[in-house]
Short mmCIF file of C-alpha atoms in Angstrom, two decimals:
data_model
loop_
_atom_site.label_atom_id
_atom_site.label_comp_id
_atom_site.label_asym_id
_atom_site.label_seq_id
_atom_site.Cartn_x
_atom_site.Cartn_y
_atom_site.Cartn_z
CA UNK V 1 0.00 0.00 0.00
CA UNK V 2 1.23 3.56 -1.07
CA UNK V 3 0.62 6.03 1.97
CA UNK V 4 -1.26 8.48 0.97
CA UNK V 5 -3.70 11.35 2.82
CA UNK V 6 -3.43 12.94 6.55
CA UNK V 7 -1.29 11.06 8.92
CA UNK V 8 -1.21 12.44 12.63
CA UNK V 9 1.59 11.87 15.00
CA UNK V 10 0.21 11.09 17.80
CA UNK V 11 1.59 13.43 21.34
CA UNK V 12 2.04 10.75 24.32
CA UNK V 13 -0.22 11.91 27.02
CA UNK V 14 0.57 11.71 30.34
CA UNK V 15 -1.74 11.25 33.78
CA UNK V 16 -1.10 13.40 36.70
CA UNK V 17 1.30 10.70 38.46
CA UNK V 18 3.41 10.85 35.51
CA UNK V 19 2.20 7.58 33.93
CA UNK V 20 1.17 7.36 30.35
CA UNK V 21 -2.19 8.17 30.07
CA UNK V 22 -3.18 5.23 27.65
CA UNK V 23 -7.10 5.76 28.17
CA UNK V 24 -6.57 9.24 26.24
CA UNK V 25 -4.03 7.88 23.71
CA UNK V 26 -7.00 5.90 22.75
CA UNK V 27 -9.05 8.23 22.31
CA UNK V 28 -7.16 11.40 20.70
CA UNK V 29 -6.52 8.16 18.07
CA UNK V 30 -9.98 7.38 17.71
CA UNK V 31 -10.50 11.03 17.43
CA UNK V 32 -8.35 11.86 14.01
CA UNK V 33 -9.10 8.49 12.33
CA UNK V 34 -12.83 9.27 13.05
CA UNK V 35 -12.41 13.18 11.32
CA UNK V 36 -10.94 11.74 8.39
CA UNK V 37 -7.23 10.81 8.69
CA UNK V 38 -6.11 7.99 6.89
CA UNK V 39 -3.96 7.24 9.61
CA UNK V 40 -1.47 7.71 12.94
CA UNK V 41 1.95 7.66 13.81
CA UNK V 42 2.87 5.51 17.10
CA UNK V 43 6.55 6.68 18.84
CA UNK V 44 6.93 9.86 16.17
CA UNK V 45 9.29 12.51 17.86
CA UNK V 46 5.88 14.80 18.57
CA UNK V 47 5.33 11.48 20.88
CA UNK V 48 8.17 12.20 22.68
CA UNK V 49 9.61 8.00 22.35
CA UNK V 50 13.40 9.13 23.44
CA UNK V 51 11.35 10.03 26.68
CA UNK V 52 9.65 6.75 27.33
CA UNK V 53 10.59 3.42 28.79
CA UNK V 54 10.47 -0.03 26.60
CA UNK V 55 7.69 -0.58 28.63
CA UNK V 56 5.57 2.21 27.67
CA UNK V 57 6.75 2.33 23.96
CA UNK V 58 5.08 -1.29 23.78
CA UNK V 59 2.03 0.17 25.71
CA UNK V 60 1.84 2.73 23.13
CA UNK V 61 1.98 0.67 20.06
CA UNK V 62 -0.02 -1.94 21.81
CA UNK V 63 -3.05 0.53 22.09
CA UNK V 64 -2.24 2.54 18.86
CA UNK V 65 -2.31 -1.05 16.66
CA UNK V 66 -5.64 -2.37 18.30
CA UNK V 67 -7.57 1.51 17.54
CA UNK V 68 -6.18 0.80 13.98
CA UNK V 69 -7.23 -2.29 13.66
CA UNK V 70 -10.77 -2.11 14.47
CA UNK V 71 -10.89 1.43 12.73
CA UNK V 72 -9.45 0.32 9.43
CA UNK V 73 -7.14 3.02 10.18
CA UNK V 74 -3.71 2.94 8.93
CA UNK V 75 -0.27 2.51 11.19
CA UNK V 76 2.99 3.97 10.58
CA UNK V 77 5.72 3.59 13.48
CA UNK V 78 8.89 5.05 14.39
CA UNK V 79 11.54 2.64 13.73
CA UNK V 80 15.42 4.04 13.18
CA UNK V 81 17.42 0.69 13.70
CA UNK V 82 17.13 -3.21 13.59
CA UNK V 83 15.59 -3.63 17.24
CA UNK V 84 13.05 -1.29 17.21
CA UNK V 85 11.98 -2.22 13.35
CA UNK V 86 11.79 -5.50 15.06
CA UNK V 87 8.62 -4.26 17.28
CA UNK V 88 6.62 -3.47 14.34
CA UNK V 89 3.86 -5.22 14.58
CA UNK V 90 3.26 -7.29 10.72
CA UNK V 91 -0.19 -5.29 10.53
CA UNK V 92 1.71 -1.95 10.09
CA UNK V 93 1.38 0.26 7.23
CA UNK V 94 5.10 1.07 7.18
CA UNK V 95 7.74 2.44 9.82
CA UNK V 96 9.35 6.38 9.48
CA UNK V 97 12.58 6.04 9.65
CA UNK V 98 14.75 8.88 9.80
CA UNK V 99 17.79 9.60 8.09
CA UNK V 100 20.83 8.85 10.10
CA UNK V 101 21.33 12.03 12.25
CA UNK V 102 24.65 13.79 13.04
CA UNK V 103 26.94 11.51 12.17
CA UNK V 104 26.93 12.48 8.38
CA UNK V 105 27.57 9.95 6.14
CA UNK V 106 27.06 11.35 2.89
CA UNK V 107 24.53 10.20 0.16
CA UNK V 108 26.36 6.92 0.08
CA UNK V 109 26.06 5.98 3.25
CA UNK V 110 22.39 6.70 3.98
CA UNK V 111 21.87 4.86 0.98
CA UNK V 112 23.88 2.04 2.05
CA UNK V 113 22.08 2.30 5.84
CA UNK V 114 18.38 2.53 4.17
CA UNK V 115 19.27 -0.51 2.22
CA UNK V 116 20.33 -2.71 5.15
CA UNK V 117 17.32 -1.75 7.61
CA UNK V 118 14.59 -1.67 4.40
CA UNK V 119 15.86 -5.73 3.77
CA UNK V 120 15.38 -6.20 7.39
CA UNK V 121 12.09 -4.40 8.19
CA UNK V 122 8.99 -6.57 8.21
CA UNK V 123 7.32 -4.10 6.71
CA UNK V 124 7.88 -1.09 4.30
CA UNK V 125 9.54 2.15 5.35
CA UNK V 126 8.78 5.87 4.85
CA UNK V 127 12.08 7.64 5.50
CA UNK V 128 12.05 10.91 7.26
CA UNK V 129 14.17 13.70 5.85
CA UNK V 130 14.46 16.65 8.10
CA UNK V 131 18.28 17.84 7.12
CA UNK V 132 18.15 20.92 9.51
CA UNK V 133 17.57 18.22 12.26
CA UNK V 134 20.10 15.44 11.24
CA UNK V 135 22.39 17.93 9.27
CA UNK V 136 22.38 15.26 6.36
CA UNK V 137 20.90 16.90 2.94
CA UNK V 138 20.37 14.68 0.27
CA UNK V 139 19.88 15.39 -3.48
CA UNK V 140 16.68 14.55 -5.76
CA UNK V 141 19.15 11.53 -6.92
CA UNK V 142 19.63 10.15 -4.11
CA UNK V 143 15.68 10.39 -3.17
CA UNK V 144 15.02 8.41 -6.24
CA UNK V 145 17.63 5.89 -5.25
CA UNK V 146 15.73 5.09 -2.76
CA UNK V 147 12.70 4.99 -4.05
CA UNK V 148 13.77 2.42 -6.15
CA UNK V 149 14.24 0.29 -3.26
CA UNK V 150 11.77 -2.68 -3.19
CA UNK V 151 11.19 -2.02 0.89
CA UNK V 152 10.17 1.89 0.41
CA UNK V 153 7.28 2.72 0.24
CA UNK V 154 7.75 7.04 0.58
CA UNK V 155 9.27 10.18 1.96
CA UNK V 156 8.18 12.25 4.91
CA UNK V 157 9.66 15.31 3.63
CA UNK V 158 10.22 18.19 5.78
CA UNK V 159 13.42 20.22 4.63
CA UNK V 160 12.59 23.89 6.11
CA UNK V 161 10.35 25.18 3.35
CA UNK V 162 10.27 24.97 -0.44
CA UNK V 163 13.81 24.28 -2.29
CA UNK V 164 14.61 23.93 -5.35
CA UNK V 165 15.32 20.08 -4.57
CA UNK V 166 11.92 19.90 -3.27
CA UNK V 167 10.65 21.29 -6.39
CA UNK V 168 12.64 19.17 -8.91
CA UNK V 169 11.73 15.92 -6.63
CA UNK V 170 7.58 16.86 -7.19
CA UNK V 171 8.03 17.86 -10.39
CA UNK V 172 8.80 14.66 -11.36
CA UNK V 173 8.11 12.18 -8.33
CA UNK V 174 9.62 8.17 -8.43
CA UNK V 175 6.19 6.16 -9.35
CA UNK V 176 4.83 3.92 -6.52
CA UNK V 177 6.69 6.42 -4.22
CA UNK V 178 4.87 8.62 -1.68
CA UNK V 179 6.00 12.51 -0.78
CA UNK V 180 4.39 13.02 2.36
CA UNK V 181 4.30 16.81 3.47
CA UNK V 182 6.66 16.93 7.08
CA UNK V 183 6.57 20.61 8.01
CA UNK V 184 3.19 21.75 9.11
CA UNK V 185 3.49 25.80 8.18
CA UNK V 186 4.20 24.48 4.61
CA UNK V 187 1.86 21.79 3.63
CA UNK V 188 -0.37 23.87 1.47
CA UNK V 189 2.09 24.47 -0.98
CA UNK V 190 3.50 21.07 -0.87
CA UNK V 191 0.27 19.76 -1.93
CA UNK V 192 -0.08 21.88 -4.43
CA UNK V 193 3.29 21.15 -6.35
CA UNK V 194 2.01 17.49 -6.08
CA UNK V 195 2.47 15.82 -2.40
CA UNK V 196 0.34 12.53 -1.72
CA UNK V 197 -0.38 13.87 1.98
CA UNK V 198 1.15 14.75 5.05
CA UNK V 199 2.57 13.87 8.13
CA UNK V 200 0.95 16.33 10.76
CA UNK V 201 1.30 16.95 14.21
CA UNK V 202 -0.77 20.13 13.76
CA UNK V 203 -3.78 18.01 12.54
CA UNK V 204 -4.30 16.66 16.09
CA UNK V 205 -6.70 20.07 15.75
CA UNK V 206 -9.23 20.36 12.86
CA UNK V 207 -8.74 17.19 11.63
CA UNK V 208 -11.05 17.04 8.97
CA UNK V 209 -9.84 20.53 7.94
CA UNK V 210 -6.11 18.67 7.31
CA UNK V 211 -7.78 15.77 5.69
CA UNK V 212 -9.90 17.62 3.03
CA UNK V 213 -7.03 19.57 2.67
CA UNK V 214 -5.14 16.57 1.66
CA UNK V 215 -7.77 15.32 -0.55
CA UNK V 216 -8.36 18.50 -2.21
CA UNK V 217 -6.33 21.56 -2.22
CA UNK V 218 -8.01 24.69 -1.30
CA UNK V 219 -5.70 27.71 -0.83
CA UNK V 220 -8.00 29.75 1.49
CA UNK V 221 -8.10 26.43 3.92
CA UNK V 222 -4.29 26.16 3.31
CA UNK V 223 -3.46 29.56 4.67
CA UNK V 224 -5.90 29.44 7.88
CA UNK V 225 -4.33 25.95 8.90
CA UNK V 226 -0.85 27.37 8.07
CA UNK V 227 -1.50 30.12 10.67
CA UNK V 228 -2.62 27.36 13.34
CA UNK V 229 0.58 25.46 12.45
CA UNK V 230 2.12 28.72 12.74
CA UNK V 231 1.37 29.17 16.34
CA UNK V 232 1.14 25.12 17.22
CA UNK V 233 4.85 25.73 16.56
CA UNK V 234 5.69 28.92 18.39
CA UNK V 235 7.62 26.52 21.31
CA UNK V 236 9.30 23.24 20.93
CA UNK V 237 7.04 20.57 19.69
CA UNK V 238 4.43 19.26 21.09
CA UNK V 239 4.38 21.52 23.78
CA UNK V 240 2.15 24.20 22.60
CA UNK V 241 -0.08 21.20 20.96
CA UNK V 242 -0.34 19.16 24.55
CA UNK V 243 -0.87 22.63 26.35
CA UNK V 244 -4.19 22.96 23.82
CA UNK V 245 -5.05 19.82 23.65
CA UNK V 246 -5.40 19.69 27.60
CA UNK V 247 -7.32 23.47 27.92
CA UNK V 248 -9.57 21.57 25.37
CA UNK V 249 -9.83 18.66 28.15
CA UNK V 250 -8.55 16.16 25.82
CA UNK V 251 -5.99 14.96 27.81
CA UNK V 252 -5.57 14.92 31.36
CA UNK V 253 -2.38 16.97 31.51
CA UNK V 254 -0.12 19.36 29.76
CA UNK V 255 2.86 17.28 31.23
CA UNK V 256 5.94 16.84 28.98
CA UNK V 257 8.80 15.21 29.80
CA UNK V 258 12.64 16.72 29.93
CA UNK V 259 14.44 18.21 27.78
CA UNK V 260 11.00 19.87 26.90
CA UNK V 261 9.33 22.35 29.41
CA UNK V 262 5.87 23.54 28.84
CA UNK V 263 4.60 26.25 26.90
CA UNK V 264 3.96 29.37 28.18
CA UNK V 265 -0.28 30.35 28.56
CA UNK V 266 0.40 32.73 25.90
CA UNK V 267 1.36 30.40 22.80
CA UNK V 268 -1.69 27.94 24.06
CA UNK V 269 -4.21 31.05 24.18
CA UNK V 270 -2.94 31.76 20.70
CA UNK V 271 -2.89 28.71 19.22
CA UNK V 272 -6.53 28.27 20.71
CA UNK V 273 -7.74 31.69 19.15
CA UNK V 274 -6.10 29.92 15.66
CA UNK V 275 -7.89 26.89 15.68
CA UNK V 276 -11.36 29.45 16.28
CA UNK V 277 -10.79 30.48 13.12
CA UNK V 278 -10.95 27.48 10.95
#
């Protein structure tokens, strides 16, 4: 299956004792799919994974693969290496894997890395591209390298803003290959260059906004969600998005967990005032 549509990465919430607050996982999941997303993402970054135990990374994908699979709703899961693509349960959609961070090892060697976990996955793999996070760039070739991968099933491509890479890669995108929108602020104009979907943490608000969005471009829609996304993104994610989420009593706290620190009132009352608008 090609991914294609709205995806939301799912926050982790947490209860007041500081335990993951599966009860409202389950619910913010059964949320989006029911507005219209074709799917979630289980252990994204927005879901803070680096943060969680083993223990509560199988808790999450344990509750995050059962909504799926009574919804009909699509799963994509975090994965970067051999043991954690080993957790992936056989029902998944794919697994976002991200682009070997910090170390980097030129086109070559991402291609080379790709190649080793995509044999090795048990199921197909959407790699994540953010090169101001992993400091790795990689050219249009190289994309469609891997695209020709058997294993690969798409792109979650968030590189800042709109390139000229970007725009040679949608002007004429790998067949069978899916470029899914990664940087909320920006996913209008993705779409309309020629995107499949998106990958957004912003859609955990006005859901069915980001999915008809995805289904059918429509720039006035695309510049009121790019405002939300806008101020969703005013502090490190997901803090501003947990801070709304909970005012909205959709989760039981605003809790994050270190090296995050909550968001001030002021980006929540904004981002609140934003998603009035829609």
């Amino acid at each position: 299956m090609t991914p294609s549509g709205l995806y939301v990465p799912l926050i982790t919430p947490f209860a007041p004792d500081g335990s993951v607050a599966l009860d409202a996982l389950e619910r913010l999941a059964q949320d989006v799919l029911g507005a219209g997303a074709s799917g979630v993402v289980a252990l994204g970054t927005t879901g803070e994974p680096s943060s969680l135990s083993p223990a509560e990374r199988s808790a999450v994908l344990d509750v995050l693969a059962g909504v799926c699979g009574s919804t009909g709703g699509q799963l994509i899961v975090g994965a970067n290496d051999r043991a954690t693509l080993n957790a992936v349960p056989a029902s998944a959609t794919a697994a976002l894997t991200l682009v070997p961070p910090f170390v980097r090892p030129g086109d070559e060697g991402v291609v080379a890395h790709l190649s080793a976990l995509a044999g090795a996955s048990p199921v197909p793999l959407v790699i994540y591209h953010v090169p101001y996070r992993t400091a790795q760039p990689l050219t249009p070739g190289t994309v469609r390298r891997l695209a020709a991968l058997p294993s690969v099933a798409g792109m979650k491509l968030a590189v800042g803003g709109i390139d000229a890479d970007t725009i040679a890669l949608l002007a004429d995108p790998p067949d069978g290959f899916a470029i899914l929108g990664g940087d909320d602020i920006v996913i209008s104009p993705l779409l309309a260059l020629g995107a499949q979907g998106g990958i957004l943490a912003s859609a955990h608000l006005a859901t069915a906004s980001f999915a008809r969005l995805t289904r059918s471009w429509e720039p006035a829609l695309g510049h009121r969600l790019a405002r939300l996304s806008a101020a969703l993104f005013a502090e490190p994610n997901p803090t501003v998005l947990k801070a709304v989420l909970h005012e909205q009593g959709r989760i039981p706290t605003a809790d994050v967990r270190l090296p995050l620190l909550p968001a001030a009132k002021e980006s929540m009352r904004a981002a609140l005032d934003e998603a009035g608008r829609i």
